[in-house]
XYZ file of C-alpha atoms in Angstrom:
375
model
C -47.069 6.348 27.522
C -45.073 7.175 30.634
C -43.118 4.950 32.969
C -45.328 3.561 35.739
C -44.721 1.852 39.065
C -46.270 -1.259 40.573
C -46.238 -1.815 44.360
C -43.942 -4.674 45.343
C -44.589 -7.145 48.161
C -41.119 -8.140 49.449
C -42.502 -10.270 52.269
C -44.919 -12.164 50.046
C -45.492 -12.848 46.392
C -42.569 -10.743 45.124
C -39.878 -11.965 47.530
C -38.177 -14.423 45.184
C -38.320 -12.066 42.206
C -36.727 -9.253 44.228
C -33.981 -11.525 45.556
C -33.301 -12.713 42.006
C -33.047 -9.164 40.686
C -30.621 -8.171 43.429
C -28.379 -11.214 43.059
C -28.408 -11.767 39.290
C -27.227 -8.252 38.428
C -24.046 -6.346 39.214
C -24.503 -2.892 40.753
C -21.174 -1.162 40.053
C -22.076 2.199 41.575
C -23.729 0.915 44.743
C -21.887 0.298 48.004
C -22.270 -3.465 47.447
C -21.696 -4.197 43.726
C -22.414 -7.917 44.121
C -25.043 -9.181 46.517
C -25.135 -12.826 47.593
C -28.406 -14.672 47.947
C -28.044 -14.923 51.723
C -27.361 -11.167 51.975
C -30.361 -10.363 49.806
C -32.666 -12.674 51.719
C -31.506 -11.277 55.063
C -32.151 -7.699 53.906
C -35.534 -8.507 52.368
C -36.725 -10.593 55.319
C -35.428 -7.951 57.742
C -37.681 -5.258 56.283
C -35.025 -3.271 54.432
C -37.254 -3.121 51.367
C -40.626 -2.496 52.999
C -41.392 -0.940 56.362
C -42.457 2.407 57.799
C -39.418 4.104 56.296
C -39.142 2.165 53.021
C -41.448 1.427 50.107
C -40.424 -0.581 47.048
C -41.877 -0.448 43.538
C -41.368 -2.318 40.279
C -40.456 -0.020 37.382
C -42.702 -0.681 34.384
C -41.699 0.707 30.973
C -44.358 0.977 28.239
C -42.070 -0.622 25.638
C -39.648 -2.816 27.573
C -41.873 -4.007 30.405
C -40.373 -4.480 33.870
C -36.923 -2.864 33.807
C -35.922 -2.659 37.458
C -36.889 -1.629 40.954
C -36.869 1.551 43.009
C -36.989 1.870 46.766
C -38.172 5.063 48.460
C -36.208 5.633 51.669
C -36.679 7.715 54.836
C -40.409 8.136 54.248
C -40.902 9.397 57.810
C -38.663 12.346 56.948
C -39.974 15.405 55.024
C -37.180 14.789 52.485
C -37.267 11.177 51.255
C -34.466 9.587 49.236
C -34.498 6.826 46.637
C -32.461 3.785 45.570
C -32.858 3.182 41.816
C -31.757 -0.128 40.259
C -32.173 -0.735 36.529
C -31.240 -4.286 35.494
C -28.149 -4.774 33.343
C -30.231 -5.716 30.303
C -31.853 -2.274 30.110
C -28.929 -0.022 30.971
C -27.547 2.392 28.382
C -30.947 2.954 26.746
C -31.666 6.400 28.149
C -34.324 5.145 30.579
C -32.956 6.975 33.632
C -34.469 10.415 33.045
C -37.994 9.128 32.168
C -37.922 6.902 35.256
C -36.797 9.701 37.578
C -39.302 12.152 36.070
C -42.141 9.689 36.642
C -40.907 8.899 40.148
C -40.781 12.600 41.038
C -44.355 13.002 39.868
C -45.444 9.974 41.896
C -43.834 11.290 45.079
C -45.243 14.800 44.867
C -48.713 13.682 43.766
C -49.152 10.972 46.414
C -47.146 12.396 49.335
C -48.468 15.871 50.129
C -46.144 16.319 53.122
C -43.032 16.028 50.960
C -41.579 19.392 49.972
C -38.192 18.196 48.770
C -37.051 14.969 47.101
C -33.348 14.049 47.264
C -30.976 11.570 45.689
C -27.263 10.823 45.936
C -24.789 8.990 43.737
C -21.067 8.439 43.361
C -19.002 11.080 41.617
C -18.046 8.609 38.865
C -21.607 7.467 38.102
C -21.858 9.599 34.959
C -25.142 8.068 33.708
C -26.893 8.910 36.988
C -25.421 12.407 37.099
C -26.835 12.999 33.620
C -30.160 11.528 34.692
C -30.478 14.022 37.524
C -29.796 16.956 35.210
C -32.109 15.765 32.453
C -34.907 15.281 34.977
C -34.547 18.889 36.154
C -32.909 18.178 39.507
C -30.345 20.583 41.007
C -26.929 19.688 42.391
C -26.804 20.791 46.023
C -23.739 19.135 47.528
C -20.470 17.363 46.823
C -19.453 15.339 49.866
C -15.754 14.578 49.515
C -14.885 10.934 50.310
C -18.463 10.517 51.463
C -19.239 7.317 49.522
C -17.636 4.101 50.859
C -16.263 1.868 48.107
C -15.934 -1.856 48.712
C -12.256 -2.741 48.450
C -11.147 0.773 47.530
C -10.762 4.373 48.609
C -13.922 6.388 49.316
C -15.256 8.569 46.524
C -17.283 11.758 46.671
C -21.033 11.517 47.144
C -22.923 13.970 44.949
C -26.367 15.111 46.129
C -29.177 16.369 43.891
C -32.694 17.437 44.845
C -35.917 18.819 43.424
C -38.350 21.132 45.233
C -42.107 20.760 45.107
C -42.504 24.405 44.071
C -40.126 23.865 41.138
C -41.944 20.707 40.070
C -45.319 22.439 40.249
C -44.208 25.525 38.325
C -41.805 23.878 35.889
C -38.986 26.146 37.033
C -35.592 25.542 38.611
C -34.415 27.330 41.738
C -30.618 27.438 41.537
C -28.336 26.952 44.510
C -26.718 30.288 45.479
C -23.217 30.538 44.068
C -21.715 31.134 47.494
C -23.660 28.432 49.325
C -20.463 26.718 50.466
C -18.698 29.942 51.466
C -20.773 31.440 54.295
C -20.189 35.139 54.861
C -17.912 35.960 57.766
C -19.847 38.461 59.837
C -19.590 39.544 63.416
C -21.501 37.435 65.911
C -23.147 40.556 67.242
C -25.021 40.892 63.951
C -26.813 37.636 64.738
C -25.032 35.379 62.248
C -22.615 32.525 62.751
C -18.985 33.031 61.959
C -18.759 29.276 61.267
C -14.986 29.308 61.490
C -12.397 26.839 60.252
C -12.731 23.128 60.849
C -11.482 21.985 64.261
C -8.329 19.943 64.623
C -9.786 16.439 64.986
C -10.045 14.562 67.215
C -11.492 16.459 70.159
C -10.399 15.191 73.557
C -11.981 15.489 76.973
C -10.822 14.124 80.306
C -11.923 10.579 79.410
C -13.171 10.648 75.831
C -12.050 11.093 72.246
C -14.493 12.557 69.715
C -13.544 11.874 66.089
C -15.231 11.898 62.660
C -16.949 8.721 61.456
C -15.046 6.231 59.297
C -16.014 3.283 57.099
C -14.952 0.809 59.792
C -17.600 2.216 62.153
C -20.319 0.238 60.357
C -20.345 -2.770 62.697
C -20.700 -1.128 66.087
C -22.964 1.615 64.713
C -25.385 -0.939 63.318
C -25.254 -2.934 66.557
C -26.090 0.125 68.639
C -28.944 1.428 66.499
C -30.366 -2.057 65.937
C -31.251 -2.201 69.629
C -34.902 -1.372 70.346
C -33.989 0.420 73.574
C -31.720 2.831 71.652
C -34.285 3.818 68.993
C -37.363 3.596 71.231
C -37.695 7.379 71.462
C -36.112 8.188 68.086
C -37.876 8.448 64.731
C -35.849 5.517 63.389
C -36.807 1.881 63.515
C -33.993 -0.524 64.485
C -31.354 -0.383 61.763
C -30.617 -3.215 59.356
C -27.458 -3.575 57.267
C -28.693 -1.430 54.369
C -29.922 1.339 56.652
C -26.678 1.318 58.616
C -24.626 1.723 55.427
C -26.794 4.619 54.278
C -26.687 6.347 57.657
C -22.926 5.878 57.934
C -22.394 7.435 54.498
C -24.283 10.502 55.666
C -22.328 10.694 58.901
C -19.031 10.514 57.036
C -20.193 13.403 54.846
C -21.133 15.506 57.890
C -17.609 16.815 58.367
C -18.098 20.397 59.540
C -20.601 23.215 59.926
C -18.732 25.436 57.467
C -19.104 22.943 54.608
C -22.112 22.254 52.387
C -23.536 19.655 54.774
C -23.772 22.213 57.599
C -23.334 19.374 60.085
C -20.709 17.555 62.112
C -21.085 13.986 63.326
C -18.590 12.478 65.772
C -17.906 9.058 67.229
C -17.473 9.045 71.001
C -14.656 6.740 72.109
C -13.507 5.674 75.574
C -10.082 4.054 75.650
C -10.333 3.360 71.933
C -13.782 1.728 72.133
C -16.774 3.467 70.457
C -19.485 4.106 73.050
C -21.883 6.351 71.090
C -22.099 9.283 68.734
C -23.085 12.955 68.789
C -24.302 15.240 66.014
C -24.520 19.009 65.586
C -26.292 20.455 62.550
C -27.217 23.949 61.435
C -30.895 24.825 61.210
C -30.242 28.495 60.385
C -26.767 29.081 58.985
C -27.202 32.817 58.600
C -28.166 33.389 62.220
C -25.987 30.757 63.841
C -28.654 28.373 65.137
C -28.030 24.645 65.377
C -29.531 21.483 66.827
C -27.699 18.862 68.855
C -28.327 15.145 69.228
C -26.681 12.226 71.030
C -26.922 8.465 71.407
C -25.082 6.120 73.765
C -24.615 2.369 73.580
C -26.565 0.807 76.486
C -23.527 -1.255 77.508
C -21.720 1.970 78.389
C -24.567 3.793 80.150
C -24.360 5.158 83.667
C -20.792 6.426 83.457
C -21.453 10.016 82.389
C -20.056 9.541 78.881
C -23.053 11.108 77.114
C -22.921 14.164 79.354
C -19.190 14.596 78.806
C -19.510 14.243 75.024
C -22.499 16.591 74.765
C -20.697 19.209 76.832
C -17.676 18.977 74.520
C -19.880 19.395 71.456
C -21.521 22.476 72.969
C -18.084 23.955 73.628
C -17.234 23.312 69.975
C -20.501 24.961 68.915
C -19.970 28.178 70.831
C -16.204 28.564 71.045
C -15.115 27.262 67.642
C -18.160 27.859 65.442
C -19.332 30.966 67.325
C -22.983 29.932 67.261
C -25.753 31.990 68.801
C -28.153 29.243 69.909
C -28.203 25.429 70.177
C -31.448 23.458 70.510
C -32.196 19.886 71.565
C -35.558 18.254 70.844
C -36.684 14.899 72.190
C -39.647 12.651 72.803
C -41.163 13.781 76.112
C -40.971 10.207 77.412
C -37.193 10.234 77.052
C -36.472 11.318 80.592
C -32.799 10.328 80.380
C -32.231 12.737 77.467
C -34.138 15.493 79.226
C -31.980 15.061 82.334
C -28.846 15.116 80.192
C -29.950 18.325 78.457
C -30.437 20.013 81.809
C -27.121 18.651 83.091
C -25.178 20.343 80.260
C -26.921 23.665 80.784
C -29.829 23.623 78.342
C -33.085 25.177 79.536
C -36.502 23.696 78.903
C -38.396 26.086 76.653
C -41.419 24.122 75.457
C -43.540 21.011 75.787
C -45.457 20.464 72.558
C -48.403 18.146 73.071
C -48.995 15.416 70.473
C -47.150 17.350 67.777
C -45.283 14.460 66.117
C -46.661 11.232 64.656
C -44.104 8.522 65.353
C -44.345 4.746 65.118
C -48.112 4.663 64.964
C -48.937 7.186 67.667
C -48.942 10.888 68.486
C -46.037 11.867 70.720
C -45.121 14.922 72.773
C -41.908 16.859 72.145
C -39.695 18.632 74.666
C -37.577 21.559 73.465
C -34.412 22.539 75.307
C -31.994 25.281 74.280
C -29.023 27.341 75.350
C -27.615 30.636 74.102
C -24.066 31.820 73.748
C -24.899 34.493 76.310
C -25.924 31.800 78.826
C -22.351 30.578 79.019
C -21.039 33.748 80.589
């Protein structure tokens, strides 16, 4: 018999059992090895274990019974992630690979929109690294110092994934050997040079743009926990667990030339974080990227978002030698649309009811600018 999964009700009958599991075990390879009861209850009651983006399941083993819990994360994204927790009593018994194999099957059989399933772990979590390999997953990235460690130096975050086509055919599509060394070709051939990493931080007349750090957790969570900030984003307001996960990704997004193909920067004014901006490749070979921005409401109306976005576009075209940068947004987000136009992006499309978000169909505006538009 295979491992199976039972839906968990964190807000109801299973609340106390979930809190007990989280607090009565030590999680040495998670960002929070020891979780207090108040922390667990706050996360559970805040929806961190069950909402539009998260779904939690008990792990049932045919011989050992209930051996742990798994949470599926970022379910509104085409590439969901997972948080696997096997209780201390059942560790070291070789259960990881059967659990991950069964979980992969569950995801691809019940979620037809998912084409890729991803997981990340610390570089020193040898049991989980072996689990990924034994379950047929492929290593895709090694994010240096991308995993915050409580009370210690950051470690690398190692990313594995499995494709639906590989799962269906029983094959493995390897990552190209040169995936982290993009070819240096002339821009005129239609590909990005993706040059060396910039000398951080970037500075404008009033702002400093720098990479994310571990100590950005507090203000980042505060900003994205505000309904007015996420109203037109795909995210729900962030809780503590979501903020930690998102920050880990942002720390790993350290340059377009690296395996992440993305750069995420904190926007500071006089040493105070006021927002963040992100640039990520959507077509590395041809030098196409997408840009995004968010500003803390307390600092709105001063032109900070425009100044930061303009600086990021300069980085995109003058340092990374990109061909095209795109911005997409909810059509109701008039402030973002005005900002896009203010930094020189042209409106190219209005897609009607093309994205299902937060219980309703929404329209999408597409803005873009080319290297040739900049003269």
